[in-house]
Amino acid sequence: MKIKPIGIIHTPFKCKKDTPIQPFRSNTIGKVEVFKEYQDGLNDIDGFSHIILLYKFHKSKGYSLKVKPFLDSEKRGLFATRAPRRPNQLGLSIVRLLIREDNVLFVEGIDVIDGTPLIDIKPYAPCFEPKEEIRIGWLEGKVK
Amino acid sequence: MKIKPIGIIHTPFKCKKDTPIQPFRSNTIGKVEVFKEYQDGLNDIDGFSHIILLYKFHKSKGYSLKVKPFLDSEKRGLFATRAPRRPNQLGLSIVRLLIREDNVLFVEGIDVIDGTPLIDIKPYAPCFEPKEEIRIGWLEGKVK
């Protein structure tokens, strides 16, 4: 199956070691450039305070099924982590939408490397989130 | 860029008109079959009550940049909706993880067509969600 970039994410992070661990720790501002051909798809998006970005971890090669997360001292199953080295190397971040200018979205809370290929944008809405009690496995006690 | 399925999602929904509008309205139980070669990546996942599934809308063809959402009477920009007909036809659902049996996850709240190709699984954790006030644009007043 083929996917193709619908834009490029511009950030101040030139390499992986510069990036924050997770977007909720970042207040970095980035620029999501959506290619002109998709610009009309951005109508109505500025009604949303937050959006979900799907992107390709383009600097990641291969994957391991067991990884030691940054926040942990033990190896964990890959799918219980958000590690970039995954079979399809797709990443997901929820960011705050500051302003739209034509085909460009200025966002806060971005944590990816400059030049990351954008794959999709979806609106963020708490009504799509679970209402039940949440358990977070190995992450428990490691994040606020 | 190429992506490949890491598994198959089995559900009772044989075609699009059977599926619920959004997973938060569904308590349907489905079976996420992860291919055996990726099974070790599922370790530790049962610590999480909810997981994020990324999948391919494999029955969708093409896309429109303006779509009339099910919940709305006006056409909206595609990226302000979760419509399946999108440039890369990737979908995202947060589901409740009921039980893991080897390479199979039984989940609740699934809303995709039977046979949907699974692309990725990520742990769901509220700490990765925004803490600020949320605005939900055209969805306001249309969902609880």
mmCIF file of C-alpha atoms in Angstrom:
data_model
loop_
_atom_site.group_PDB
_atom_site.id
_atom_site.type_symbol
_atom_site.label_atom_id
_atom_site.label_comp_id
_atom_site.label_asym_id
_atom_site.label_seq_id
_atom_site.Cartn_x
_atom_site.Cartn_y
_atom_site.Cartn_z
ATOM 1 C CA MET A 1 0.000 0.000 0.000
ATOM 2 C CA LYS A 2 1.292 3.422 -0.884
ATOM 3 C CA ILE A 3 1.007 6.651 1.032
ATOM 4 C CA LYS A 4 2.240 10.056 -0.008
ATOM 5 C CA PRO A 5 3.024 13.217 1.914
ATOM 6 C CA ILE A 6 0.311 15.867 1.924
ATOM 7 C CA GLY A 7 2.748 18.436 3.330
ATOM 8 C CA ILE A 8 5.877 19.080 5.346
ATOM 9 C CA ILE A 9 6.274 19.876 9.050
ATOM 10 C CA HIS A 10 8.808 22.612 9.777
ATOM 11 C CA THR A 11 10.279 22.741 13.284
ATOM 12 C CA PRO A 12 13.405 24.044 15.027
ATOM 13 C CA PHE A 13 14.605 20.452 15.655
ATOM 14 C CA LYS A 14 17.346 19.540 13.225
ATOM 15 C CA CYS A 15 17.949 16.021 14.563
ATOM 16 C CA LYS A 16 16.377 13.451 16.870
ATOM 17 C CA LYS A 17 18.363 14.340 19.971
ATOM 18 C CA ASP A 18 16.940 17.888 19.863
ATOM 19 C CA THR A 19 13.315 16.751 20.036
ATOM 20 C CA PRO A 20 11.325 16.682 23.287
ATOM 21 C CA ILE A 21 10.153 13.305 24.618
ATOM 22 C CA GLN A 22 6.476 13.873 23.964
ATOM 23 C CA PRO A 23 4.461 16.832 22.710
ATOM 24 C CA PHE A 24 2.840 17.415 26.104
ATOM 25 C CA ARG A 25 6.264 18.509 27.306
ATOM 26 C CA SER A 26 6.797 20.859 24.413
ATOM 27 C CA ASN A 27 5.613 24.380 23.787
ATOM 28 C CA THR A 28 7.666 24.638 20.656
ATOM 29 C CA ILE A 29 6.024 26.344 17.721
ATOM 30 C CA GLY A 30 6.156 24.710 14.318
ATOM 31 C CA LYS A 31 4.764 25.341 10.872
ATOM 32 C CA VAL A 32 2.678 22.695 9.145
ATOM 33 C CA GLU A 33 2.853 23.368 5.424
ATOM 34 C CA VAL A 34 0.066 21.578 3.577
ATOM 35 C CA PHE A 35 0.699 21.304 -0.158
ATOM 36 C CA LYS A 36 -1.373 23.817 -2.160
ATOM 37 C CA GLU A 37 -3.381 21.077 -3.880
ATOM 38 C CA TYR A 38 -4.890 20.104 -0.497
ATOM 39 C CA GLN A 39 -5.440 23.635 0.820
ATOM 40 C CA ASP A 40 -9.251 23.565 0.449
ATOM 41 C CA GLY A 41 -9.318 20.593 2.835
ATOM 42 C CA LEU A 42 -8.222 22.965 5.619
ATOM 43 C CA ASN A 43 -11.490 24.924 5.606
ATOM 44 C CA ASP A 44 -13.204 24.938 9.026
ATOM 45 C CA ILE A 45 -10.090 23.615 10.761
ATOM 46 C CA ASP A 46 -9.497 26.878 12.608
ATOM 47 C CA GLY A 47 -12.622 26.181 14.666
ATOM 48 C CA PHE A 48 -10.623 23.489 16.431
ATOM 49 C CA SER A 49 -8.168 24.418 19.164
ATOM 50 C CA HIS A 50 -6.214 21.164 18.691
ATOM 51 C CA ILE A 51 -5.507 18.887 15.775
ATOM 52 C CA ILE A 52 -4.030 15.421 15.322
ATOM 53 C CA LEU A 53 -1.045 15.211 12.997
ATOM 54 C CA LEU A 54 -0.087 11.905 11.394
ATOM 55 C CA TYR A 55 3.397 11.849 9.928
ATOM 56 C CA LYS A 56 6.182 9.587 8.779
ATOM 57 C CA PHE A 57 9.260 9.170 10.988
ATOM 58 C CA HIS A 58 11.373 9.664 7.864
ATOM 59 C CA LYS A 59 14.721 9.378 9.640
ATOM 60 C CA SER A 60 13.889 6.040 11.294
ATOM 61 C CA LYS A 61 15.110 2.835 9.725
ATOM 62 C CA GLY A 62 13.829 -0.652 10.580
ATOM 63 C CA TYR A 63 12.222 -1.575 13.889
ATOM 64 C CA SER A 64 12.648 -3.665 17.029
ATOM 65 C CA LEU A 65 9.734 -5.462 18.666
ATOM 66 C CA LYS A 66 11.232 -4.792 22.105
ATOM 67 C CA VAL A 67 12.360 -1.317 23.006
ATOM 68 C CA LYS A 68 13.502 0.502 26.110
ATOM 69 C CA PRO A 69 11.387 3.646 26.316
ATOM 70 C CA PHE A 70 13.098 6.883 27.302
ATOM 71 C CA LEU A 71 10.957 7.011 30.452
ATOM 72 C CA ASP A 72 11.674 3.433 31.517
ATOM 73 C CA SER A 73 14.516 1.118 32.495
ATOM 74 C CA GLU A 74 12.998 -2.074 31.069
ATOM 75 C CA LYS A 75 12.412 -3.286 27.547
ATOM 76 C CA ARG A 76 8.754 -3.128 26.523
ATOM 77 C CA GLY A 77 6.738 -4.464 23.623
ATOM 78 C CA LEU A 78 6.964 -1.990 20.756
ATOM 79 C CA PHE A 79 3.186 -1.498 20.486
ATOM 80 C CA ALA A 80 3.028 -0.529 24.167
ATOM 81 C CA THR A 81 5.321 2.400 23.318
ATOM 82 C CA ARG A 82 5.391 5.292 20.881
ATOM 83 C CA ALA A 83 8.932 4.579 19.691
ATOM 84 C CA PRO A 84 9.583 5.836 16.135
ATOM 85 C CA ARG A 85 11.223 2.640 14.883
ATOM 86 C CA ARG A 86 8.018 0.714 14.052
ATOM 87 C CA PRO A 87 6.952 -1.443 11.114
ATOM 88 C CA ASN A 88 5.261 1.452 9.321
ATOM 89 C CA GLN A 89 7.121 4.312 11.031
ATOM 90 C CA LEU A 90 4.034 6.456 11.438
ATOM 91 C CA GLY A 91 3.814 8.950 14.266
ATOM 92 C CA LEU A 92 0.924 10.815 15.835
ATOM 93 C CA SER A 93 0.937 14.081 17.765
ATOM 94 C CA ILE A 94 -1.842 16.216 19.138
ATOM 95 C CA VAL A 95 -0.880 19.853 18.798
ATOM 96 C CA ARG A 96 -2.502 23.191 19.503
ATOM 97 C CA LEU A 97 -3.578 25.076 16.418
ATOM 98 C CA LEU A 98 -2.548 28.722 16.758
ATOM 99 C CA ILE A 99 -3.412 30.194 13.405
ATOM 100 C CA ARG A 100 -4.041 29.206 9.823
ATOM 101 C CA GLU A 101 -2.618 31.232 6.964
ATOM 102 C CA ASP A 102 -3.826 29.800 3.635
ATOM 103 C CA ASN A 103 -2.053 26.428 3.364
ATOM 104 C CA VAL A 104 0.060 26.845 6.497
ATOM 105 C CA LEU A 105 -0.902 25.979 10.068
ATOM 106 C CA PHE A 106 1.102 27.418 12.947
ATOM 107 C CA VAL A 107 0.988 24.935 15.804
ATOM 108 C CA GLU A 108 2.268 24.687 19.356
ATOM 109 C CA GLY A 109 3.544 21.530 21.005
ATOM 110 C CA ILE A 110 5.302 20.001 18.064
ATOM 111 C CA ASP A 111 8.003 17.394 18.688
ATOM 112 C CA VAL A 112 9.202 16.124 15.330
ATOM 113 C CA ILE A 113 12.306 16.692 13.248
ATOM 114 C CA ASP A 114 12.292 19.527 10.735
ATOM 115 C CA GLY A 115 11.217 18.317 7.304
ATOM 116 C CA THR A 116 8.972 15.505 8.576
ATOM 117 C CA PRO A 117 6.497 14.392 5.884
ATOM 118 C CA LEU A 118 2.886 15.074 6.870
ATOM 119 C CA ILE A 119 0.497 12.188 6.096
ATOM 120 C CA ASP A 120 -2.835 13.356 7.510
ATOM 121 C CA ILE A 121 -4.572 15.897 9.733
ATOM 122 C CA LYS A 122 -7.655 15.081 11.812
ATOM 123 C CA PRO A 123 -9.642 17.269 14.199
ATOM 124 C CA TYR A 124 -9.117 16.593 17.892
ATOM 125 C CA ALA A 125 -12.301 16.326 19.932
ATOM 126 C CA PRO A 126 -12.639 14.982 23.481
ATOM 127 C CA CYS A 127 -15.954 13.371 22.497
ATOM 128 C CA PHE A 128 -13.936 10.794 20.541
ATOM 129 C CA GLU A 129 -11.877 9.966 23.628
ATOM 130 C CA PRO A 130 -12.763 7.234 26.132
ATOM 131 C CA LYS A 131 -14.932 8.170 29.076
ATOM 132 C CA GLU A 132 -14.180 5.092 31.178
ATOM 133 C CA GLU A 133 -11.435 4.716 33.723
ATOM 134 C CA ILE A 134 -8.007 4.607 32.081
ATOM 135 C CA ARG A 135 -5.044 2.386 32.943
ATOM 136 C CA ILE A 136 -1.660 3.237 31.435
ATOM 137 C CA GLY A 137 0.463 0.165 32.178
ATOM 138 C CA TRP A 138 4.212 0.719 32.428
ATOM 139 C CA LEU A 139 3.724 4.485 32.081
ATOM 140 C CA GLU A 140 1.970 4.638 35.471
ATOM 141 C CA GLY A 141 3.863 6.919 37.853
ATOM 142 C CA LYS A 142 6.326 7.925 35.141
ATOM 143 C CA VAL A 143 4.308 10.802 33.738
ATOM 144 C CA LYS A 144 2.029 13.452 35.167
ATOM 145 C CA MET B 1 6.323 5.707 0.613
ATOM 146 C CA LYS B 2 5.114 2.213 1.292
ATOM 147 C CA ILE B 3 3.223 0.867 4.260
ATOM 148 C CA LYS B 4 2.147 -2.691 4.903
ATOM 149 C CA PRO B 5 -0.502 -4.250 7.130
ATOM 150 C CA ILE B 6 0.709 -5.588 10.482
ATOM 151 C CA GLY B 7 -2.599 -7.416 10.995
ATOM 152 C CA ILE B 8 -6.311 -7.542 10.248
ATOM 153 C CA ILE B 9 -9.257 -6.144 12.207
ATOM 154 C CA HIS B 10 -12.227 -8.494 12.452
ATOM 155 C CA THR B 11 -15.616 -6.960 13.212
ATOM 156 C CA PRO B 12 -19.310 -7.760 12.717
ATOM 157 C CA PHE B 13 -19.630 -4.926 10.172
ATOM 158 C CA LYS B 14 -19.699 -6.309 6.644
ATOM 159 C CA CYS B 15 -20.092 -2.965 4.867
ATOM 160 C CA LYS B 16 -19.857 0.747 5.530
ATOM 161 C CA LYS B 17 -23.548 1.347 6.189
ATOM 162 C CA ASP B 18 -23.376 -1.099 9.129
ATOM 163 C CA THR B 19 -20.663 0.833 10.978
ATOM 164 C CA PRO B 20 -21.418 3.278 13.800
ATOM 165 C CA ILE B 21 -20.627 6.970 13.267
ATOM 166 C CA GLN B 22 -17.763 7.130 15.728
ATOM 167 C CA PRO B 23 -16.240 4.652 18.171
ATOM 168 C CA PHE B 24 -17.493 6.564 21.207
ATOM 169 C CA ARG B 25 -20.986 5.495 20.172
ATOM 170 C CA SER B 26 -20.046 1.869 19.752
ATOM 171 C CA ASN B 27 -19.716 -0.937 22.247
ATOM 172 C CA THR B 28 -19.158 -3.498 19.552
ATOM 173 C CA ILE B 29 -16.507 -6.086 20.231
ATOM 174 C CA GLY B 30 -13.913 -6.820 17.587
ATOM 175 C CA LYS B 31 -10.815 -8.940 17.234
ATOM 176 C CA VAL B 32 -7.531 -7.344 16.267
ATOM 177 C CA GLU B 33 -5.347 -10.051 14.767
ATOM 178 C CA VAL B 34 -1.709 -9.018 14.711
ATOM 179 C CA PHE B 35 0.407 -11.113 12.347
ATOM 180 C CA LYS B 36 2.537 -13.664 14.215
ATOM 181 C CA GLU B 37 5.810 -12.023 13.159
ATOM 182 C CA TYR B 38 4.867 -8.924 15.208
ATOM 183 C CA GLN B 39 3.467 -10.769 18.241
ATOM 184 C CA ASP B 40 6.392 -9.934 20.555
ATOM 185 C CA GLY B 41 5.646 -6.255 20.029
ATOM 186 C CA LEU B 42 2.397 -6.770 21.988
ATOM 187 C CA ASN B 43 4.174 -7.437 25.269
ATOM 188 C CA ASP B 44 3.099 -5.029 28.052
ATOM 189 C CA ILE B 45 0.121 -3.826 26.043
ATOM 190 C CA ASP B 46 -2.377 -5.444 28.419
ATOM 191 C CA GLY B 47 -1.354 -2.910 31.074
ATOM 192 C CA PHE B 48 -3.236 -0.330 29.040
ATOM 193 C CA SER B 49 -7.014 -0.110 29.240
ATOM 194 C CA HIS B 50 -7.228 1.638 25.855
ATOM 195 C CA ILE B 51 -5.206 1.539 22.680
ATOM 196 C CA ILE B 52 -5.046 3.581 19.488
ATOM 197 C CA LEU B 53 -5.533 1.639 16.266
ATOM 198 C CA LEU B 54 -4.296 3.026 12.968
ATOM 199 C CA TYR B 55 -5.740 1.344 9.925
ATOM 200 C CA LYS B 56 -6.344 1.712 6.229
ATOM 201 C CA PHE B 57 -9.856 2.505 4.985
ATOM 202 C CA HIS B 58 -9.399 -0.208 2.385
ATOM 203 C CA LYS B 59 -12.848 0.168 0.834
ATOM 204 C CA SER B 60 -12.502 3.912 0.255
ATOM 205 C CA LYS B 61 -11.478 5.195 -3.142
ATOM 206 C CA GLY B 62 -10.244 8.700 -3.883
ATOM 207 C CA TYR B 63 -11.068 11.751 -1.794
ATOM 208 C CA SER B 64 -12.915 15.063 -1.790
ATOM 209 C CA LEU B 65 -11.503 18.145 -0.098
ATOM 210 C CA LYS B 66 -15.007 19.231 0.926
ATOM 211 C CA VAL B 67 -17.307 16.761 2.617
ATOM 212 C CA LYS B 68 -20.640 16.858 4.375
ATOM 213 C CA PRO B 69 -20.111 15.074 7.692
ATOM 214 C CA PHE B 70 -22.805 12.709 8.898
ATOM 215 C CA LEU B 71 -23.430 14.988 11.880
ATOM 216 C CA ASP B 72 -23.697 18.166 9.875
ATOM 217 C CA SER B 73 -25.727 19.776 7.121
ATOM 218 C CA GLU B 74 -22.900 21.840 5.594
ATOM 219 C CA LYS B 75 -19.836 20.902 3.609
ATOM 220 C CA ARG B 76 -16.631 21.130 5.652
ATOM 221 C CA GLY B 77 -12.956 21.013 4.830
ATOM 222 C CA LEU B 78 -11.845 17.371 4.749
ATOM 223 C CA PHE B 79 -9.134 17.812 7.406
ATOM 224 C CA ALA B 80 -11.714 19.226 9.828
ATOM 225 C CA THR B 81 -13.536 15.876 9.576
ATOM 226 C CA ARG B 82 -12.726 12.203 10.046
ATOM 227 C CA ALA B 83 -14.241 11.152 6.707
ATOM 228 C CA PRO B 84 -12.633 7.981 5.301
ATOM 229 C CA ARG B 85 -12.119 9.316 1.774
ATOM 230 C CA ARG B 86 -8.825 11.163 2.415
ATOM 231 C CA PRO B 87 -5.571 11.405 0.466
ATOM 232 C CA ASN B 88 -3.944 8.567 2.417
ATOM 233 C CA GLN B 89 -7.120 6.844 3.630
ATOM 234 C CA LEU B 90 -5.801 6.230 7.109
ATOM 235 C CA GLY B 91 -8.163 5.969 10.041
ATOM 236 C CA LEU B 92 -7.679 6.178 13.779
ATOM 237 C CA SER B 93 -9.809 4.746 16.578
ATOM 238 C CA ILE B 94 -9.330 4.605 20.316
ATOM 239 C CA VAL B 95 -10.707 1.321 21.597
ATOM 240 C CA ARG B 96 -10.897 -0.427 24.931
ATOM 241 C CA LEU B 97 -8.578 -3.397 25.265
ATOM 242 C CA LEU B 98 -10.488 -6.271 26.841
ATOM 243 C CA ILE B 99 -8.028 -9.137 26.682
ATOM 244 C CA ARG B 100 -4.949 -10.267 24.817
ATOM 245 C CA GLU B 101 -4.576 -13.854 23.676
ATOM 246 C CA ASP B 102 -1.154 -14.335 22.058
ATOM 247 C CA ASN B 103 -1.335 -12.354 18.813
ATOM 248 C CA VAL B 104 -5.000 -11.422 19.145
ATOM 249 C CA LEU B 105 -6.487 -8.438 20.976
ATOM 250 C CA PHE B 106 -10.173 -8.416 21.841
ATOM 251 C CA VAL B 107 -11.348 -4.817 21.863
ATOM 252 C CA GLU B 108 -14.526 -2.902 22.563
ATOM 253 C CA GLY B 109 -15.696 0.179 20.688
ATOM 254 C CA ILE B 110 -14.578 -0.786 17.226
ATOM 255 C CA ASP B 111 -16.206 0.899 14.239
ATOM 256 C CA VAL B 112 -14.495 -0.373 11.106
ATOM 257 C CA ILE B 113 -15.451 -2.805 8.372
ATOM 258 C CA ASP B 114 -14.510 -6.451 8.819
ATOM 259 C CA GLY B 115 -11.150 -7.215 7.211
ATOM 260 C CA THR B 116 -9.698 -3.715 7.676
ATOM 261 C CA PRO B 117 -5.886 -3.769 7.389
ATOM 262 C CA LEU B 118 -4.193 -2.791 10.657
ATOM 263 C CA ILE B 119 -1.254 -0.392 10.218
ATOM 264 C CA ASP B 120 -0.144 0.378 13.780
ATOM 265 C CA ILE B 121 -1.062 0.137 17.457
ATOM 266 C CA LYS B 122 -0.082 2.772 20.014
ATOM 267 C CA PRO B 123 -0.844 2.952 23.732
ATOM 268 C CA TYR B 124 -3.492 5.465 24.763
ATOM 269 C CA ALA B 125 -2.538 7.682 27.687
ATOM 270 C CA PRO B 126 -4.317 10.863 28.810
ATOM 271 C CA CYS B 127 -0.931 12.401 29.632
ATOM 272 C CA PHE B 128 -0.351 12.765 25.887
ATOM 273 C CA GLU B 129 -3.626 14.652 25.516
ATOM 274 C CA PRO B 130 -3.974 18.434 25.709
ATOM 275 C CA LYS B 131 -4.674 19.976 29.085
ATOM 276 C CA GLU B 132 -5.788 23.371 27.832
ATOM 277 C CA GLU B 133 -9.303 24.430 26.986
ATOM 278 C CA ILE B 134 -10.576 22.659 23.883
ATOM 279 C CA ARG B 135 -12.633 24.116 21.043
ATOM 280 C CA ILE B 136 -14.239 21.722 18.566
ATOM 281 C CA GLY B 137 -15.415 23.965 15.746
ATOM 282 C CA TRP B 138 -18.359 22.738 13.703
ATOM 283 C CA LEU B 139 -18.784 19.719 16.030
ATOM 284 C CA GLU B 140 -19.845 22.013 18.893
ATOM 285 C CA GLY B 141 -23.341 21.144 20.065
ATOM 286 C CA LYS B 142 -23.522 18.138 17.716
ATOM 287 C CA VAL B 143 -21.918 15.631 20.067
ATOM 288 C CA LYS B 144 -22.000 15.029 23.772
#
